[in-house]
XYZ file of C-alpha atoms in Angstrom:
489
model
C 104.550 -107.769 162.043
C 105.196 -107.033 158.270
C 104.426 -109.947 155.868
C 107.517 -110.617 153.941
C 107.308 -109.826 150.227
C 108.807 -107.594 147.637
C 105.957 -105.065 148.160
C 106.891 -104.756 151.852
C 110.746 -104.404 151.688
C 110.762 -100.800 152.271
C 108.481 -101.201 155.231
C 110.874 -103.403 157.177
C 112.452 -101.977 160.293
C 115.525 -100.005 159.698
C 117.671 -102.470 161.739
C 116.797 -105.221 158.992
C 119.203 -105.076 156.072
C 117.415 -105.833 152.740
C 118.109 -105.959 148.993
C 119.357 -102.608 147.469
C 119.072 -104.170 143.907
C 116.049 -104.306 141.698
C 114.811 -107.895 142.037
C 112.566 -107.340 138.956
C 115.850 -106.961 136.846
C 117.388 -110.302 137.784
C 117.561 -113.078 135.192
C 118.197 -116.797 136.042
C 121.489 -118.375 135.535
C 121.469 -121.271 138.336
C 118.882 -123.815 139.040
C 119.322 -125.034 142.587
C 117.755 -128.472 143.723
C 117.150 -128.685 147.497
C 115.985 -125.391 149.009
C 116.772 -126.137 152.626
C 118.117 -123.924 155.227
C 121.796 -124.389 154.402
C 121.513 -123.426 150.835
C 119.638 -120.251 151.710
C 122.133 -119.190 154.497
C 125.262 -120.156 152.292
C 125.322 -120.308 148.572
C 122.437 -118.199 147.988
C 123.826 -115.548 150.455
C 127.072 -115.332 148.552
C 124.967 -114.639 145.262
C 122.949 -112.061 147.285
C 126.075 -110.234 148.355
C 127.227 -110.056 144.782
C 123.937 -108.541 143.674
C 124.180 -106.002 146.570
C 127.496 -104.956 144.923
C 125.719 -104.506 141.291
C 127.365 -107.593 140.016
C 126.437 -110.750 138.069
C 122.656 -110.099 138.135
C 122.183 -112.678 135.290
C 122.935 -115.449 137.787
C 119.856 -115.391 139.934
C 118.630 -118.699 141.200
C 115.510 -120.787 140.264
C 114.697 -123.212 143.038
C 113.531 -126.738 142.569
C 112.716 -129.866 144.482
C 112.096 -133.449 143.587
C 110.295 -134.705 146.578
C 106.730 -134.278 147.671
C 107.769 -132.581 150.916
C 109.326 -130.009 148.647
C 105.939 -128.783 147.674
C 105.325 -127.089 150.860
C 108.449 -125.438 151.035
C 107.635 -124.116 147.510
C 104.308 -122.932 148.670
C 105.723 -120.863 151.576
C 108.586 -119.277 149.596
C 106.389 -118.301 146.591
C 103.981 -116.621 149.018
C 106.897 -114.327 149.971
C 108.227 -113.770 146.572
C 111.138 -116.283 147.415
C 112.725 -114.032 149.979
C 114.367 -115.423 153.008
C 115.078 -113.746 156.230
C 118.623 -114.721 157.562
C 119.092 -114.372 161.277
C 122.741 -114.300 162.450
C 123.365 -115.854 165.972
C 126.128 -114.571 167.838
C 126.655 -114.440 171.613
C 127.120 -110.608 171.370
C 123.621 -110.404 169.711
C 121.344 -111.255 166.750
C 121.000 -109.272 163.464
C 118.727 -109.962 160.525
C 119.022 -109.547 156.802
C 116.636 -110.282 153.972
C 118.097 -111.961 151.011
C 116.731 -112.144 147.528
C 118.949 -114.131 145.165
C 116.313 -116.661 144.394
C 113.647 -115.373 141.888
C 111.262 -118.491 141.389
C 110.505 -122.088 142.602
C 109.510 -124.575 139.943
C 106.520 -126.852 140.346
C 107.236 -130.168 142.104
C 105.548 -132.619 140.041
C 105.629 -136.167 138.926
C 108.136 -136.727 136.112
C 109.816 -133.399 136.722
C 108.889 -131.736 133.354
C 109.204 -128.253 134.504
C 112.599 -128.882 136.045
C 113.850 -130.612 132.984
C 112.687 -127.878 130.762
C 114.251 -125.205 132.973
C 117.665 -126.942 133.131
C 117.512 -127.303 129.358
C 117.182 -123.475 128.925
C 120.528 -122.066 127.571
C 120.443 -119.245 130.235
C 121.024 -121.885 132.822
C 124.841 -122.395 133.179
C 124.904 -124.000 136.644
C 122.821 -126.766 138.268
C 123.668 -126.868 141.945
C 122.311 -129.209 144.572
C 122.024 -129.680 148.336
C 120.309 -133.159 148.609
C 122.210 -134.416 151.738
C 125.128 -136.739 152.158
C 123.037 -139.861 151.593
C 121.342 -138.413 148.588
C 123.858 -139.468 145.939
C 123.185 -143.301 145.768
C 126.602 -144.258 146.807
C 127.035 -147.849 148.013
C 128.944 -147.331 151.347
C 131.137 -150.445 150.955
C 132.199 -150.113 147.274
C 131.666 -146.270 146.997
C 130.263 -147.070 143.557
C 126.849 -145.963 142.374
C 123.994 -147.963 143.625
C 121.775 -148.945 140.670
C 119.604 -151.226 142.944
C 117.625 -148.321 144.525
C 113.990 -148.410 143.414
C 114.195 -144.752 142.340
C 117.349 -145.280 140.206
C 115.734 -148.400 138.580
C 112.705 -146.225 137.754
C 114.875 -143.532 136.108
C 116.802 -146.114 134.048
C 113.379 -147.546 132.903
C 111.832 -144.225 132.355
C 114.352 -141.724 131.547
C 111.971 -139.191 130.187
C 109.960 -139.251 133.408
C 112.598 -139.278 136.238
C 112.018 -139.342 140.058
C 115.409 -138.240 141.034
C 117.394 -134.933 140.728
C 120.054 -136.899 138.966
C 117.629 -138.446 136.335
C 116.193 -134.964 135.818
C 119.764 -133.534 135.042
C 120.360 -136.345 132.629
C 117.067 -135.753 130.795
C 117.992 -131.973 130.485
C 121.340 -132.698 129.271
C 120.014 -135.157 126.621
C 117.779 -132.259 125.450
C 120.697 -129.784 125.392
C 122.758 -132.245 123.539
C 119.864 -132.856 120.923
C 119.459 -129.182 120.468
C 123.117 -128.213 120.250
C 123.236 -126.292 123.472
C 126.254 -126.487 125.657
C 126.174 -128.327 128.773
C 125.770 -126.833 132.149
C 128.219 -127.179 135.144
C 126.924 -129.508 137.882
C 127.869 -128.172 141.269
C 127.410 -130.191 144.492
C 127.077 -128.130 147.711
C 126.827 -131.070 150.149
C 129.129 -132.379 152.685
C 130.805 -135.154 150.796
C 134.380 -136.119 150.296
C 134.867 -135.144 146.548
C 131.323 -133.904 146.197
C 131.883 -133.008 142.648
C 133.179 -136.409 141.897
C 130.200 -137.969 143.554
C 127.922 -135.936 141.446
C 129.711 -136.760 138.209
C 129.481 -140.466 139.168
C 125.690 -140.293 139.868
C 124.903 -138.323 136.667
C 127.295 -140.322 134.293
C 126.448 -143.606 135.769
C 122.660 -143.058 135.532
C 123.131 -141.882 131.764
C 125.338 -144.861 131.114
C 122.632 -147.314 132.112
C 120.185 -146.044 129.453
C 122.321 -144.109 126.837
C 125.941 -144.811 126.711
C 126.486 -142.317 124.102
C 124.881 -139.602 126.216
C 127.051 -140.750 129.280
C 130.232 -140.193 127.270
C 129.067 -136.805 126.094
C 128.403 -135.722 129.667
C 131.532 -137.175 130.996
C 133.620 -135.309 128.319
C 131.898 -132.011 128.158
C 130.297 -131.280 131.758
C 132.336 -130.027 134.708
C 131.672 -131.038 138.186
C 133.825 -128.957 140.558
C 134.539 -130.172 143.941
C 133.848 -127.876 146.827
C 134.009 -127.413 150.543
C 130.906 -125.715 152.205
C 130.671 -124.681 155.968
C 128.154 -122.834 157.938
C 126.184 -124.229 160.878
C 122.491 -123.722 160.233
C 119.976 -125.075 162.648
C 116.632 -126.262 161.597
C 113.795 -123.917 161.677
C 111.225 -124.460 164.530
C 109.057 -122.221 166.963
C 112.030 -120.615 168.409
C 113.382 -119.569 164.882
C 109.927 -118.346 163.981
C 109.923 -116.172 167.227
C 113.134 -114.685 166.437
C 111.849 -113.561 163.024
C 108.805 -112.148 164.635
C 110.887 -110.396 167.124
C 112.584 -108.478 164.209
C 108.948 -107.496 163.064
C 108.896 -109.884 160.104
C 106.327 -112.533 159.309
C 108.579 -115.097 157.470
C 107.074 -118.579 157.178
C 110.561 -120.013 156.682
C 113.215 -117.855 158.240
C 116.861 -119.199 158.611
C 119.098 -118.841 161.568
C 122.979 -119.399 161.150
C 126.292 -118.745 162.976
C 128.647 -115.905 162.259
C 130.936 -117.894 160.130
C 130.908 -119.157 156.432
C 133.551 -120.712 154.244
C 133.210 -121.837 150.742
C 136.193 -123.290 148.846
C 135.725 -124.291 145.218
C 137.520 -125.677 142.325
C 137.621 -123.305 139.512
C 136.145 -125.702 136.896
C 133.182 -124.179 135.311
C 132.634 -124.881 131.670
C 129.827 -122.385 131.211
C 131.105 -119.466 133.446
C 130.393 -118.580 137.021
C 129.487 -115.698 139.208
C 132.515 -113.790 140.826
C 131.940 -115.374 144.170
C 135.537 -114.696 145.198
C 134.573 -110.883 145.384
C 132.346 -111.803 148.432
C 134.671 -114.227 150.275
C 134.606 -117.525 148.551
C 137.942 -119.138 147.913
C 139.008 -120.674 144.618
C 141.612 -123.332 145.098
C 143.259 -126.554 143.690
C 143.447 -127.820 147.164
C 139.933 -128.219 147.887
C 140.573 -131.916 149.121
C 142.874 -130.493 151.842
C 140.299 -127.988 153.013
C 137.528 -130.536 152.628
C 139.376 -133.232 154.682
C 140.131 -130.764 157.559
C 136.400 -129.710 157.605
C 134.927 -133.094 157.391
C 137.396 -134.923 159.762
C 137.343 -132.166 162.398
C 133.985 -130.442 162.184
C 131.699 -133.122 160.723
C 133.472 -135.762 162.602
C 133.465 -133.745 165.739
C 129.677 -133.438 165.588
C 129.475 -137.241 165.739
C 131.821 -137.360 168.674
C 129.532 -135.366 170.788
C 126.096 -135.847 169.280
C 125.572 -139.619 169.938
C 126.590 -139.378 173.747
C 124.736 -136.193 174.006
C 121.641 -138.046 172.921
C 122.199 -140.795 175.302
C 122.602 -138.370 178.097
C 119.520 -136.416 177.130
C 121.376 -133.251 176.305
C 119.480 -131.142 173.831
C 121.989 -129.033 171.831
C 125.720 -129.119 170.748
C 126.539 -126.140 172.732
C 125.183 -127.766 175.813
C 127.294 -130.882 175.076
C 130.266 -128.470 174.866
C 129.341 -126.972 178.153
C 129.780 -130.260 179.915
C 133.461 -130.556 180.922
C 133.537 -134.289 180.476
C 132.198 -134.230 177.003
C 134.415 -131.350 175.781
C 137.545 -133.046 177.160
C 136.537 -136.168 175.337
C 135.836 -133.939 172.081
C 139.348 -132.359 172.242
C 141.296 -135.511 173.125
C 139.923 -137.702 170.126
C 140.587 -134.624 167.874
C 143.995 -133.924 169.145
C 145.309 -137.442 169.259
C 143.231 -139.396 166.629
C 142.053 -137.126 164.032
C 144.216 -133.982 163.627
C 147.409 -136.013 163.081
C 145.924 -137.134 159.791
C 144.863 -133.709 158.502
C 147.088 -131.441 156.436
C 147.362 -127.744 157.181
C 145.771 -125.408 154.714
C 146.293 -121.653 154.013
C 145.161 -119.784 157.340
C 144.816 -122.904 159.571
C 146.901 -125.603 161.196
C 144.815 -128.722 162.268
C 145.099 -127.543 165.907
C 143.981 -123.923 165.125
C 141.150 -125.296 163.093
C 140.168 -127.605 166.078
C 140.289 -124.592 168.481
C 138.025 -122.763 165.980
C 135.524 -125.595 165.794
C 135.496 -125.943 169.571
C 134.533 -122.092 169.786
C 131.782 -122.581 167.133
C 130.305 -125.586 168.719
C 130.302 -123.837 172.023
C 128.406 -120.733 170.761
C 125.303 -120.828 173.104
C 123.232 -118.607 170.828
C 123.214 -121.558 168.117
C 120.419 -123.872 169.185
C 121.695 -126.728 166.897
C 120.038 -129.798 168.254
C 121.869 -132.991 169.049
C 119.032 -134.797 167.029
C 119.692 -132.801 163.907
C 123.431 -133.589 164.117
C 123.051 -137.190 164.861
C 120.614 -137.792 162.129
C 121.612 -140.168 159.309
C 124.574 -141.672 161.110
C 124.719 -144.390 158.627
C 126.014 -141.833 156.106
C 127.934 -139.610 158.478
C 130.012 -142.203 160.329
C 131.295 -143.826 157.202
C 132.093 -140.352 155.535
C 133.390 -138.445 158.494
C 134.739 -140.821 161.347
C 135.880 -144.132 159.784
C 138.432 -142.509 157.335
C 140.441 -141.423 160.479
C 140.009 -144.890 161.829
C 141.567 -146.308 158.643
C 144.397 -143.720 158.702
C 145.234 -144.668 162.473
C 145.304 -148.325 161.600
C 147.593 -147.597 158.638
C 150.014 -145.442 160.512
C 149.809 -147.153 163.688
C 148.272 -144.223 165.452
C 145.697 -144.663 168.365
C 142.195 -145.434 167.501
C 140.792 -145.985 171.035
C 138.768 -142.890 171.179
C 137.379 -143.250 167.612
C 136.400 -146.847 168.650
C 134.544 -145.393 171.560
C 132.783 -142.967 169.291
C 131.466 -145.866 167.227
C 130.500 -147.906 170.307
C 128.429 -144.818 171.437
C 126.723 -144.685 168.079
C 125.994 -148.402 168.394
C 124.507 -147.805 171.880
C 122.439 -144.809 170.668
C 120.997 -146.912 167.856
C 119.590 -149.416 170.445
C 116.937 -147.054 170.647
C 116.894 -145.833 174.357
C 118.594 -143.154 176.403
C 120.409 -143.863 179.755
C 117.271 -142.468 181.511
C 115.145 -145.166 179.677
C 113.337 -142.786 177.530
C 112.987 -143.877 173.805
C 115.000 -142.464 171.007
C 112.747 -141.740 167.831
C 114.007 -143.185 164.622
C 116.800 -140.956 163.347
C 118.156 -142.767 160.276
C 117.061 -144.003 156.962
C 118.156 -147.386 157.948
C 116.961 -147.235 161.583
C 115.264 -150.628 161.840
C 118.465 -152.570 160.721
C 120.612 -150.309 162.885
C 118.466 -150.915 165.933
C 118.457 -154.815 165.271
C 122.315 -154.831 164.951
C 122.830 -152.608 167.991
C 120.576 -154.760 170.247
C 122.418 -157.873 168.917
C 125.798 -156.200 169.694
C 124.919 -155.892 173.215
C 125.808 -159.626 173.510
C 128.120 -159.814 170.489
C 129.815 -156.583 169.427
C 130.714 -158.346 166.091
C 127.045 -158.074 165.036
C 127.517 -154.344 164.811
C 130.799 -154.283 162.960
C 129.255 -157.031 160.635
C 127.324 -154.348 158.950
C 129.787 -154.347 155.984
C 128.065 -151.573 154.019
C 129.233 -149.097 156.701
C 132.327 -150.869 158.065
C 133.779 -152.722 155.202
C 136.825 -154.758 156.376
C 137.240 -153.023 159.774
C 135.481 -155.861 161.482
C 138.675 -157.816 160.678
C 141.171 -155.139 162.062
C 141.902 -156.554 165.572
C 142.972 -153.407 166.990
C 139.855 -151.520 166.148
C 137.468 -154.270 166.531
C 138.880 -155.335 169.919
C 138.734 -151.597 171.175
C 135.081 -151.225 169.872
C 134.052 -154.442 171.855
C 135.697 -153.323 175.086
C 134.129 -149.876 174.922
C 130.716 -151.215 173.912
C 130.568 -153.494 176.964
C 132.010 -150.583 179.094
C 129.150 -148.299 177.843
C 126.351 -150.823 178.425
C 127.777 -152.018 181.943
C 128.920 -148.714 183.465
C 127.290 -146.051 181.448
C 128.536 -143.327 179.025
C 130.168 -141.027 181.550
C 132.334 -143.988 183.150
C 133.420 -144.932 179.538
C 134.532 -141.365 178.733
C 136.200 -140.953 182.134
C 138.183 -144.236 181.426
C 139.276 -142.966 178.076
C 140.449 -139.457 179.095
C 142.148 -140.685 182.214
C 145.953 -140.287 182.090
């Protein structure tokens, strides 16, 4: 095997694509916070493709992280010159490409001094993030900024020594303002409804708590474009490492991904941007429609199958889709209770998009685990599933299947599979969820009483009644009997 580095790129097997550009000539234009697999397979890949065309080489990425666990990722990536092996998984076969859009990874340190200094550099024109859906400090009930979190309270009290990415952004913007430097664009690349608006809320609200004048300047001068991002990217484990080695590459952090990418972006960049449209990104003023289709059908679809998959001890999403009962459940809920509330977009009707997601979920080459997809349900259900419930209640459309989806989540959070094995904690709020789930076995209202997730849905008789019936059916007769009862004509 060949250790991955700049010095060994020409030694890689001929079957592996690699950068044709001079990485030493790249200069930074973007700081990206959150160097997980998705970013490297998606946003960084689009930039890499631009570099391959000889374009925009002053937009290279400087990576950053604000959590201690990011330090290990930094160490691994720096050891291989910030290169990443991207392995495309398709039923027809695998292919590998080494991408090199990232040129440095900042120290992960208390107070985030290096990160603030880098973001204050006039050369940095975009600060982008992938910090997960739950990383924006949004109160699920009010949708407002949650100032009660310990890290946010710290950043308000000590704005020059922040703990969070948003605190670091505020500190850097303060320096840019003081030095007469134009602000950067803040670009969220997370799966959130209105992800740019969520980023604006986090940054402006945090600044407002310590410096209202700065908050007003940020709100007036920074841009935070909304975007929709899409590519299924599993976690890296032993199998993914073995795939990289099979290509002859010793990469400590390879990335596997499906043969599909989509990126739809509002064209609102105050300090310029790369020409991403040259390599397949879509710039549109209909981001919210694209976003709604993807979040409701794909991300919501993940929650339809992952919770019941966990309960039935099914390991991957493709294995779930290979089960006729689960696939029929998936398609019926999508067709009857989600797709009717989704607008068509250029290239796709809701039904066509549902068929695409069915094919993508069914790809057996993608070892996307049920556990990964079911993680952080306390953010994913309110964001991906419950909006369809509310639309159904508002329009008089059916919500029975969605109520069953929520009952299956509640049953999963009780912490045991149907075979009696334990489900390891899989949510930041696991203890509270487990307590509510076990109380709901006797009284379903105990689950819906979690107002931070369900709001007033506990008082919606059609949904609450269906939820109670399905939860009782799941506990008394099992998941499969409940699914069969739902899909029966």
